PDB file of C-alpha atoms in Angstrom:
ATOM      1  CA  MET A 656     189.315 156.095-203.824  1.00 62.00           C
ATOM      2  CA  ALA A 657     188.794 159.823-204.359  1.00 73.00           C
ATOM      3  CA  SER A 658     186.346 161.749-202.218  1.00 83.00           C
ATOM      4  CA  SER A 659     183.849 162.108-205.084  1.00 86.00           C
ATOM      5  CA  ASP A 660     184.074 158.355-205.762  1.00 89.00           C
ATOM      6  CA  VAL A 661     183.257 157.672-202.114  1.00 88.00           C
ATOM      7  CA  MET A 662     180.198 159.959-202.289  1.00 87.00           C
ATOM      8  CA  VAL A 663     178.978 158.311-205.497  1.00 89.00           C
ATOM      9  CA  HIS A 664     179.391 154.893-203.867  1.00 91.00           C
ATOM     10  CA  LEU A 665     177.512 156.039-200.750  1.00 91.00           C
ATOM     11  CA  ASN A 666     174.728 157.572-202.861  1.00 92.00           C
ATOM     12  CA  GLN A 667     174.332 154.359-204.849  1.00 94.00           C
ATOM     13  CA  LYS A 668     174.358 152.243-201.702  1.00 95.00           C
ATOM     14  CA  ALA A 669     171.776 154.475-199.980  1.00 95.00           C
ATOM     15  CA  LEU A 670     169.493 154.286-203.020  1.00 94.00           C
ATOM     16  CA  ARG A 671     169.844 150.484-203.183  1.00 95.00           C
ATOM     17  CA  LEU A 672     169.043 150.134-199.487  1.00 96.00           C
ATOM     18  CA  LEU A 673     165.983 152.376-199.774  1.00 96.00           C
ATOM     19  CA  GLN A 674     164.803 150.497-202.868  1.00 96.00           C
ATOM     20  CA  ASP A 675     165.233 147.214-200.974  1.00 96.00           C
ATOM     21  CA  ASP A 676     163.226 148.625-198.067  1.00 96.00           C
ATOM     22  CA  ALA A 677     160.461 149.730-200.443  1.00 95.00           C
ATOM     23  CA  GLY A 678     160.365 146.223-201.922  1.00 94.00           C
ATOM     24  CA  LYS A 679     160.086 144.696-198.460  1.00 93.00           C
ATOM     25  CA  ILE A 680     157.190 147.009-197.617  1.00 92.00           C
ATOM     26  CA  GLU A 681     155.417 146.042-200.844  1.00 89.00           C
ATOM     27  CA  LYS A 682     155.862 142.343-200.039  1.00 90.00           C
ATOM     28  CA  LEU A 683     154.678 142.819-196.451  1.00 86.00           C
ATOM     29  CA  ILE A 684     151.564 144.672-197.584  1.00 82.00           C
ATOM     30  CA  ALA A 685     150.859 142.089-200.318  1.00 81.00           C
ATOM     31  CA  ILE A 686     151.073 139.288-197.741  1.00 82.00           C
ATOM     32  CA  GLN A 687     148.855 141.231-195.342  1.00 76.00           C
ATOM     33  CA  MET A 688     146.300 141.761-198.084  1.00 73.00           C
ATOM     34  CA  GLU A 689     146.301 138.070-199.032  1.00 74.00           C
ATOM     35  CA  ASN A 690     145.772 137.034-195.414  1.00 73.00           C
ATOM     36  CA  LEU A 691     143.107 139.596-194.597  1.00 64.00           C
ATOM     37  CA  ALA A 692     139.691 139.205-196.083  1.00 56.00           C
ATOM     38  CA  THR A 693     139.234 142.908-196.661  1.00 56.00           C
ATOM     39  CA  ARG A 694     141.352 145.939-197.392  1.00 57.00           C
ATOM     40  CA  LYS A 695     139.217 147.936-194.962  1.00 65.00           C
ATOM     41  CA  CYS A 696     140.714 146.138-191.976  1.00 68.00           C
ATOM     42  CA  PRO A 697     142.078 148.626-189.395  1.00 72.00           C
ATOM     43  CA  LEU A 698     145.136 146.403-188.885  1.00 69.00           C
ATOM     44  CA  TYR A 699     145.998 146.614-192.577  1.00 70.00           C
ATOM     45  CA  GLU A 700     145.620 150.391-192.573  1.00 75.00           C
ATOM     46  CA  GLU A 701     147.742 150.727-189.431  1.00 80.00           C
ATOM     47  CA  VAL A 702     150.530 148.566-190.857  1.00 78.00           C
ATOM     48  CA  LEU A 703     150.446 150.499-194.130  1.00 82.00           C
ATOM     49  CA  ASP A 704     150.520 153.875-192.370  1.00 86.00           C
ATOM     50  CA  THR A 705     153.343 152.803-190.055  1.00 91.00           C
ATOM     51  CA  GLN A 706     155.448 151.336-192.858  1.00 91.00           C
ATOM     52  CA  MET A 707     154.946 154.354-195.113  1.00 92.00           C
ATOM     53  CA  TYR A 708     155.776 156.771-192.302  1.00 94.00           C
ATOM     54  CA  GLY A 709     158.956 154.864-191.414  1.00 95.00           C
ATOM     55  CA  PHE A 710     160.017 154.679-195.043  1.00 96.00           C
ATOM     56  CA  SER A 711     159.397 158.372-195.646  1.00 96.00           C
ATOM     57  CA  ARG A 712     161.457 159.211-192.535  1.00 96.00           C
ATOM     58  CA  ALA A 713     164.329 157.008-193.775  1.00 96.00           C
ATOM     59  CA  VAL A 714     164.206 158.748-197.161  1.00 97.00           C
ATOM     60  CA  ASP A 715     164.093 162.147-195.456  1.00 97.00           C
ATOM     61  CA  PHE A 716     167.165 161.241-193.390  1.00 96.00           C
ATOM     62  CA  ALA A 717     169.062 160.072-196.475  1.00 95.00           C
ATOM     63  CA  VAL A 718     168.199 163.318-198.282  1.00 96.00           C
ATOM     64  CA  ARG A 719     169.181 165.509-195.323  1.00 95.00           C
ATOM     65  CA  ALA A 720     172.441 163.572-194.897  1.00 93.00           C
ATOM     66  CA  GLY A 721     173.265 164.220-198.539  1.00 93.00           C
ATOM     67  CA  LEU A 722     173.193 160.537-199.425  1.00 92.00           C
ATOM     68  CA  VAL A 723     170.241 160.827-201.817  1.00 94.00           C
ATOM     69  CA  GLU A 724     169.150 163.720-204.013  1.00 94.00           C
ATOM     70  CA  GLU A 725     165.813 165.199-202.963  1.00 96.00           C
ATOM     71  CA  SER A 726     164.243 164.399-206.347  1.00 96.00           C
ATOM     72  CA  ALA A 727     165.362 160.761-206.102  1.00 94.00           C
ATOM     73  CA  GLY A 728     163.943 160.518-202.573  1.00 95.00           C
ATOM     74  CA  LYS A 729     160.595 161.913-203.688  1.00 96.00           C
ATOM     75  CA  GLN A 730     160.578 159.482-206.593  1.00 96.00           C
ATOM     76  CA  LEU A 731     161.185 156.521-204.259  1.00 95.00           C
ATOM     77  CA  VAL A 732     158.262 157.512-202.033  1.00 95.00           C
ATOM     78  CA  SER A 733     156.014 158.166-205.065  1.00 95.00           C
ATOM     79  CA  GLU A 734     156.863 154.815-206.632  1.00 93.00           C
ATOM     80  CA  LEU A 735     156.113 152.976-203.401  1.00 92.00           C
ATOM     81  CA  GLU A 736     152.799 154.821-202.992  1.00 92.00           C
ATOM     82  CA  ARG A 737     151.901 154.035-206.618  1.00 91.00           C
ATOM     83  CA  ASN A 738     152.805 150.346-206.255  1.00 87.00           C
ATOM     84  CA  LEU A 739     150.796 150.064-203.045  1.00 85.00           C
ATOM     85  CA  ALA A 740     147.828 151.714-204.766  1.00 86.00           C
ATOM     86  CA  LEU A 741     148.067 149.085-207.510  1.00 84.00           C
ATOM     87  CA  LEU A 742     148.080 146.309-204.902  1.00 79.00           C
ATOM     88  CA  TYR A 743     145.100 147.928-203.219  1.00 75.00           C
ATOM     89  CA  GLU A 744     143.198 148.116-206.529  1.00 80.00           C
ATOM     90  CA  ALA A 745     144.021 144.490-207.304  1.00 75.00           C
ATOM     91  CA  LEU A 746     142.554 143.418-203.978  1.00 70.00           C
ATOM     92  CA  ALA A 747     139.448 145.540-204.597  1.00 71.00           C
ATOM     93  CA  ARG A 748     138.920 143.788-207.946  1.00 75.00           C
ATOM     94  CA  LYS A 749     139.493 140.415-206.295  1.00 70.00           C
ATOM     95  CA  GLU A 750     136.809 141.190-203.687  1.00 64.00           C
ATOM     96  CA  GLU A 751     134.204 141.969-206.366  1.00 64.00           C
TER      97      GLU A 751
END
């Protein structure tokens, strides 16, 4: 495998792993929201903040290591934030 092929493979693998992590965070938050009666629970907010911080640090590392383009990293974080906002809105509607 040529050096550029190795980098492409590593980039693709890093993106897949980060996308998998984002999916796991979404599932964790969805489960938390189903089990908690309200989205205003401090535990929910702490879990969300901790998970988002950890994910953003992992993305930052991948970008700094050259495994993920900065624009792709920002897109991953934005997509996760957007998906979590949708989950949050769905719970708000459910509470009404």
